[in-house]
Amino acid sequence: MKKEVVAIDGPSGAGKSTVAKLVAGKLGYFYLNTGAMYRAVALYLNRKGKTPDDVITEDDLKGIDLDFDNDGNIFLNGENVSEKILSPDISKLASDFSKLPVVRKVLTDQQRKIGLKKPSVLEGRDIGTVVFPDAKYKFFLDATPEERAKRRYLQLKEKNPDLGVSFEEILKQQLERDRQDSSRDIAPLKKADDAIYIDTTGMEIEDVVKKILEFIKG
Ligand code: DC
């Protein structure tokens, strides 16, 4: 039987987080931002002095407790790290650490456990292909690289008006991250064959949400 899961995958800046959160709210489902989990793990390992070139074991990840609230905040061992994990440095490290099999295994297990507990909307890169290949609904959100970088730049600028990074730099980092996320061996960023593709370039968030809910409600 298909799982009561809405899988929303796509590259960074495609609008996944905002859309997934709104869709979950409308359906009364739990919202899980799996990218935030990879980011929180990167923050944790970085604080421990680990780099993506080190050998990381399951033991290294044992001290990580991730928790979530209904507003989409993520807590790393009790600390709300939702803002800290959005920095360009952590974005790069999250992509780097997410290539490691042990990191993927631990987080994929946690995501499945959470998604099976209650009806959920999960967003990420490999939800429809690996985490929940039997999800009832699958969507793949995309947009042009320039539009995606613009959204990420404005999001960062809104949180930190003194942001010392240019739009061009964000675009460059994003292209590199997309290349890395799509070309890794395990669970690469990829549209599931049965996912509905939505190009969100030039679309309002509400219209993307509406389109997804139309598919779900039939
Ligand atoms: O969605 P995001 O930009 O916050 O994700 C940060 C990084 O985490 C992304 O570059 C790749 C990784 N990630 C992943 O490998 N698998 C997921 N399901 C979600 C994110």
mmCIF file of C-alpha atoms and ligand atoms in Angstrom:
data_model
loop_
_atom_site.group_PDB
_atom_site.id
_atom_site.type_symbol
_atom_site.label_atom_id
_atom_site.label_comp_id
_atom_site.label_asym_id
_atom_site.label_seq_id
_atom_site.Cartn_x
_atom_site.Cartn_y
_atom_site.Cartn_z
ATOM 1 C CA MET A 1 0.000 0.000 0.000
ATOM 2 C CA LYS A 2 1.223 3.490 -0.819
ATOM 3 C CA LYS A 3 2.423 5.554 2.155
ATOM 4 C CA GLU A 4 0.487 8.618 3.266
ATOM 5 C CA VAL A 5 3.483 10.738 2.328
ATOM 6 C CA VAL A 6 3.814 13.748 0.048
ATOM 7 C CA ALA A 7 7.344 13.781 -1.380
ATOM 8 C CA ILE A 8 8.627 17.108 -2.676
ATOM 9 C CA ASP A 9 12.083 16.998 -4.240
ATOM 10 C CA GLY A 10 14.144 19.409 -6.286
ATOM 11 C CA PRO A 11 17.285 21.533 -6.366
ATOM 12 C CA SER A 12 18.025 24.346 -3.913
ATOM 13 C CA GLY A 13 15.944 27.475 -4.275
ATOM 14 C CA ALA A 14 13.149 25.762 -6.235
ATOM 15 C CA GLY A 15 10.709 26.840 -3.507
ATOM 16 C CA LYS A 16 10.444 23.446 -1.815
ATOM 17 C CA SER A 17 10.552 24.599 1.825
ATOM 18 C CA THR A 18 7.950 27.337 1.578
ATOM 19 C CA VAL A 19 5.680 25.222 -0.605
ATOM 20 C CA ALA A 20 6.040 22.038 1.472
ATOM 21 C CA LYS A 21 5.294 23.912 4.695
ATOM 22 C CA LEU A 22 2.124 25.468 3.239
ATOM 23 C CA VAL A 23 0.953 22.178 1.702
ATOM 24 C CA ALA A 24 1.486 20.417 5.052
ATOM 25 C CA GLY A 25 -0.465 23.172 6.823
ATOM 26 C CA LYS A 26 -3.396 22.872 4.397
ATOM 27 C CA LEU A 27 -3.513 19.077 4.710
ATOM 28 C CA GLY A 28 -2.877 19.036 8.473
ATOM 29 C CA TYR A 29 0.205 16.883 7.824
ATOM 30 C CA PHE A 30 3.561 16.960 9.587
ATOM 31 C CA TYR A 31 6.225 18.931 7.703
ATOM 32 C CA LEU A 32 9.777 17.608 7.502
ATOM 33 C CA ASN A 33 12.602 19.572 5.903
ATOM 34 C CA THR A 34 15.228 16.881 5.287
ATOM 35 C CA GLY A 35 17.739 19.413 3.937
ATOM 36 C CA ALA A 36 17.707 21.013 7.402
ATOM 37 C CA MET A 37 18.652 17.613 8.844
ATOM 38 C CA TYR A 38 21.705 17.360 6.547
ATOM 39 C CA ARG A 39 22.583 20.941 7.417
ATOM 40 C CA ALA A 40 22.288 20.331 11.194
ATOM 41 C CA VAL A 41 24.513 17.253 10.899
ATOM 42 C CA ALA A 42 27.066 19.336 8.955
ATOM 43 C CA LEU A 43 26.976 21.998 11.691
ATOM 44 C CA TYR A 44 27.460 19.341 14.380
ATOM 45 C CA LEU A 45 30.386 17.638 12.619
ATOM 46 C CA ASN A 46 31.982 20.989 11.808
ATOM 47 C CA ARG A 47 31.782 22.014 15.472
ATOM 48 C CA LYS A 48 33.495 18.715 16.333
ATOM 49 C CA GLY A 49 36.337 19.674 13.967
ATOM 50 C CA LYS A 50 35.429 17.047 11.368
ATOM 51 C CA THR A 51 35.803 17.673 7.652
ATOM 52 C CA PRO A 52 34.081 15.821 4.763
ATOM 53 C CA ASP A 53 37.462 14.192 3.968
ATOM 54 C CA ASP A 54 37.656 12.533 7.406
ATOM 55 C CA VAL A 55 36.404 9.018 8.008
ATOM 56 C CA ILE A 56 33.017 9.485 9.689
ATOM 57 C CA THR A 57 31.565 6.533 11.583
ATOM 58 C CA GLU A 58 28.122 5.848 13.024
ATOM 59 C CA ASP A 59 29.698 6.517 16.430
ATOM 60 C CA ASP A 60 30.536 10.066 15.351
ATOM 61 C CA LEU A 61 26.821 10.609 14.704
ATOM 62 C CA LYS A 62 25.556 9.019 17.925
ATOM 63 C CA GLY A 63 25.663 12.306 19.848
ATOM 64 C CA ILE A 64 23.202 13.946 17.466
ATOM 65 C CA ASP A 65 19.625 14.405 18.546
ATOM 66 C CA LEU A 66 17.419 16.186 16.019
ATOM 67 C CA ASP A 67 14.018 17.536 16.899
ATOM 68 C CA PHE A 68 11.417 19.618 15.093
ATOM 69 C CA ASP A 69 8.526 21.870 15.982
ATOM 70 C CA ASN A 70 5.384 22.558 14.004
ATOM 71 C CA ASP A 71 6.776 25.810 12.579
ATOM 72 C CA GLY A 72 9.550 23.947 10.774
ATOM 73 C CA ASN A 73 12.268 24.851 13.298
ATOM 74 C CA ILE A 74 15.014 22.303 13.821
ATOM 75 C CA PHE A 75 16.730 21.667 17.156
ATOM 76 C CA LEU A 76 20.205 20.134 17.393
ATOM 77 C CA ASN A 77 20.619 18.647 20.871
ATOM 78 C CA GLY A 78 18.040 21.103 22.177
ATOM 79 C CA GLU A 79 19.479 24.204 20.450
ATOM 80 C CA ASN A 80 17.356 25.922 17.807
ATOM 81 C CA VAL A 81 19.794 26.025 14.866
ATOM 82 C CA SER A 82 17.248 26.932 12.155
ATOM 83 C CA GLU A 83 18.992 30.233 11.320
ATOM 84 C CA LYS A 84 22.604 29.117 11.809
ATOM 85 C CA ILE A 85 22.335 26.303 9.289
ATOM 86 C CA LEU A 86 21.377 28.647 6.434
ATOM 87 C CA SER A 87 24.857 30.190 6.035
ATOM 88 C CA PRO A 88 26.714 29.610 2.724
ATOM 89 C CA ASP A 89 29.473 27.733 4.616
ATOM 90 C CA ILE A 90 27.010 25.247 6.096
ATOM 91 C CA SER A 91 25.222 24.926 2.732
ATOM 92 C CA LYS A 92 28.478 23.771 1.166
ATOM 93 C CA LEU A 93 29.339 21.460 4.082
ATOM 94 C CA ALA A 94 25.837 19.931 4.061
ATOM 95 C CA SER A 95 26.250 19.029 0.404
ATOM 96 C CA ASP A 96 29.759 17.644 1.092
ATOM 97 C CA PHE A 97 28.783 15.554 4.146
ATOM 98 C CA SER A 98 25.585 14.340 2.470
ATOM 99 C CA LYS A 99 27.687 12.284 0.044
ATOM 100 C CA LEU A 100 28.874 10.018 2.851
ATOM 101 C CA PRO A 101 27.041 6.660 3.032
ATOM 102 C CA VAL A 102 26.931 6.636 6.848
ATOM 103 C CA VAL A 103 25.348 10.103 7.010
ATOM 104 C CA ARG A 104 22.739 9.119 4.411
ATOM 105 C CA LYS A 105 21.940 5.863 6.176
ATOM 106 C CA VAL A 106 21.399 7.454 9.598
ATOM 107 C CA LEU A 107 19.260 10.306 8.255
ATOM 108 C CA THR A 108 17.269 8.158 5.821
ATOM 109 C CA ASP A 109 16.358 5.813 8.712
ATOM 110 C CA GLN A 110 15.237 8.766 10.840
ATOM 111 C CA GLN A 111 13.213 10.259 7.984
ATOM 112 C CA ARG A 112 11.396 6.977 7.366
ATOM 113 C CA LYS A 113 10.615 6.618 11.067
ATOM 114 C CA ILE A 114 9.176 10.139 11.232
ATOM 115 C CA GLY A 115 7.224 9.761 7.976
ATOM 116 C CA LEU A 116 5.659 6.484 9.081
ATOM 117 C CA LYS A 117 4.494 7.868 12.430
ATOM 118 C CA LYS A 118 1.970 10.294 10.942
ATOM 119 C CA PRO A 119 0.875 11.582 7.527
ATOM 120 C CA SER A 120 3.722 13.847 6.405
ATOM 121 C CA VAL A 121 5.072 16.134 3.753
ATOM 122 C CA LEU A 122 8.794 15.506 3.295
ATOM 123 C CA GLU A 123 10.979 17.722 1.152
ATOM 124 C CA GLY A 124 14.525 17.068 -0.030
ATOM 125 C CA ARG A 125 16.499 15.538 -2.869
ATOM 126 C CA ASP A 126 15.784 11.789 -2.648
ATOM 127 C CA ILE A 127 12.394 11.493 -0.925
ATOM 128 C CA GLY A 128 10.496 10.140 -3.937
ATOM 129 C CA THR A 129 13.385 7.984 -5.174
ATOM 130 C CA VAL A 130 14.951 6.519 -2.009
ATOM 131 C CA VAL A 131 13.368 7.519 1.308
ATOM 132 C CA PHE A 132 9.748 6.882 0.283
ATOM 133 C CA PRO A 133 9.660 5.350 -3.218
ATOM 134 C CA ASP A 134 6.123 4.242 -2.314
ATOM 135 C CA ALA A 135 4.920 7.743 -1.372
ATOM 136 C CA LYS A 136 1.335 8.362 -2.438
ATOM 137 C CA TYR A 137 2.180 11.734 -4.013
ATOM 138 C CA LYS A 138 5.447 12.841 -5.568
ATOM 139 C CA PHE A 139 6.414 16.232 -6.907
ATOM 140 C CA PHE A 140 9.633 17.583 -8.377
ATOM 141 C CA LEU A 141 9.971 21.369 -8.167
ATOM 142 C CA ASP A 142 12.403 23.164 -10.423
ATOM 143 C CA ALA A 143 13.214 26.683 -11.666
ATOM 144 C CA THR A 144 15.982 28.303 -13.702
ATOM 145 C CA PRO A 145 19.341 28.572 -11.871
ATOM 146 C CA GLU A 146 19.123 32.388 -11.931
ATOM 147 C CA GLU A 147 15.649 32.451 -10.388
ATOM 148 C CA ARG A 148 16.647 29.925 -7.738
ATOM 149 C CA ALA A 149 19.795 31.873 -6.818
ATOM 150 C CA LYS A 150 17.766 35.109 -6.696
ATOM 151 C CA ARG A 151 15.309 33.537 -4.221
ATOM 152 C CA ARG A 152 18.128 32.215 -2.035
ATOM 153 C CA TYR A 153 19.934 35.581 -2.164
ATOM 154 C CA LEU A 154 16.807 37.526 -1.161
ATOM 155 C CA GLN A 155 16.044 35.010 1.609
ATOM 156 C CA LEU A 156 19.546 35.390 3.055
ATOM 157 C CA LYS A 157 19.488 39.195 2.643
ATOM 158 C CA GLU A 158 16.159 39.422 4.465
ATOM 159 C CA LYS A 159 17.587 37.487 7.417
ATOM 160 C CA ASN A 160 20.881 39.376 7.336
ATOM 161 C CA PRO A 161 20.866 42.779 5.561
ATOM 162 C CA ASP A 162 24.691 42.992 5.981
ATOM 163 C CA LEU A 163 25.175 39.792 4.025
ATOM 164 C CA GLY A 164 28.728 39.919 2.684
ATOM 165 C CA VAL A 165 28.052 37.670 -0.305
ATOM 166 C CA SER A 166 27.043 38.810 -3.796
ATOM 167 C CA PHE A 167 24.273 37.380 -5.968
ATOM 168 C CA GLU A 168 26.916 36.124 -8.427
ATOM 169 C CA GLU A 169 28.691 34.256 -5.647
ATOM 170 C CA ILE A 170 25.431 32.643 -4.463
ATOM 171 C CA LEU A 171 24.683 31.574 -8.069
ATOM 172 C CA LYS A 172 28.162 30.080 -8.432
ATOM 173 C CA GLN A 173 27.927 28.196 -5.105
ATOM 174 C CA GLN A 174 24.469 26.936 -6.006
ATOM 175 C CA LEU A 175 25.509 25.606 -9.417
ATOM 176 C CA GLU A 176 28.413 23.789 -7.799
ATOM 177 C CA ARG A 177 26.133 22.324 -5.109
ATOM 178 C CA ASP A 178 23.556 21.199 -7.698
ATOM 179 C CA ARG A 179 26.306 19.544 -9.735
ATOM 180 C CA GLN A 180 27.588 17.736 -6.640
ATOM 181 C CA ASP A 181 24.109 16.723 -5.388
ATOM 182 C CA SER A 182 23.103 15.377 -8.822
ATOM 183 C CA SER A 183 26.282 13.474 -9.556
ATOM 184 C CA ARG A 184 26.953 11.679 -6.256
ATOM 185 C CA ASP A 185 26.821 7.879 -6.201
ATOM 186 C CA ILE A 186 24.188 7.411 -3.501
ATOM 187 C CA ALA A 187 20.709 8.907 -3.680
ATOM 188 C CA PRO A 188 21.531 11.716 -6.127
ATOM 189 C CA LEU A 189 19.139 14.585 -6.766
ATOM 190 C CA LYS A 190 16.871 13.101 -9.419
ATOM 191 C CA LYS A 191 13.223 13.267 -10.402
ATOM 192 C CA ALA A 192 11.406 10.014 -9.619
ATOM 193 C CA ASP A 193 9.885 8.558 -12.794
ATOM 194 C CA ASP A 194 6.395 8.892 -11.308
ATOM 195 C CA ALA A 195 6.856 12.392 -9.841
ATOM 196 C CA ILE A 196 4.931 15.364 -11.194
ATOM 197 C CA TYR A 197 7.340 17.984 -12.563
ATOM 198 C CA ILE A 198 6.546 21.612 -11.780
ATOM 199 C CA ASP A 199 8.652 24.451 -13.186
ATOM 200 C CA THR A 200 8.103 27.238 -10.639
ATOM 201 C CA THR A 201 9.972 29.921 -12.636
ATOM 202 C CA GLY A 202 7.811 33.037 -12.558
ATOM 203 C CA MET A 203 5.109 31.323 -10.515
ATOM 204 C CA GLU A 204 3.708 32.710 -7.259
ATOM 205 C CA ILE A 205 4.132 30.431 -4.251
ATOM 206 C CA GLU A 206 0.336 30.248 -3.749
ATOM 207 C CA ASP A 207 -0.114 29.002 -7.310
ATOM 208 C CA VAL A 208 2.427 26.220 -6.814
ATOM 209 C CA VAL A 209 0.670 25.214 -3.587
ATOM 210 C CA LYS A 210 -2.698 25.292 -5.348
ATOM 211 C CA LYS A 211 -1.412 23.114 -8.174
ATOM 212 C CA ILE A 212 -0.035 20.515 -5.744
ATOM 213 C CA LEU A 213 -3.237 20.454 -3.690
ATOM 214 C CA GLU A 214 -5.282 19.993 -6.873
ATOM 215 C CA PHE A 215 -3.264 16.899 -7.722
ATOM 216 C CA ILE A 216 -3.651 15.542 -4.182
ATOM 217 C CA LYS A 217 -7.341 16.227 -3.815
ATOM 218 C CA GLY A 218 -8.058 15.087 -7.377
HETATM 219 O O1 DC B 1 17.487 21.559 0.731
HETATM 220 P P1 DC B 1 18.772 22.166 1.289
HETATM 221 O O2 DC B 1 19.435 23.140 0.349
HETATM 222 O O3 DC B 1 18.567 22.779 2.639
HETATM 223 O O4 DC B 1 19.785 20.919 1.472
HETATM 224 C C1 DC B 1 21.115 21.080 1.916
HETATM 225 C C2 DC B 1 21.975 19.952 1.356
HETATM 226 O O5 DC B 1 21.592 18.699 1.941
HETATM 227 C C3 DC B 1 21.890 19.740 -0.142
HETATM 228 O O6 DC B 1 22.917 20.427 -0.833
HETATM 229 C C4 DC B 1 22.034 18.256 -0.338
HETATM 230 C C5 DC B 1 21.653 17.658 1.002
HETATM 231 N N1 DC B 1 20.375 16.942 0.973
HETATM 232 C C6 DC B 1 20.397 15.634 0.553
HETATM 233 O O7 DC B 1 21.450 15.138 0.153
HETATM 234 N N2 DC B 1 19.262 14.894 0.600
HETATM 235 C C7 DC B 1 18.101 15.426 1.018
HETATM 236 N N3 DC B 1 17.003 14.666 1.062
HETATM 237 C C8 DC B 1 18.047 16.783 1.414
HETATM 238 C C9 DC B 1 19.212 17.518 1.358
#
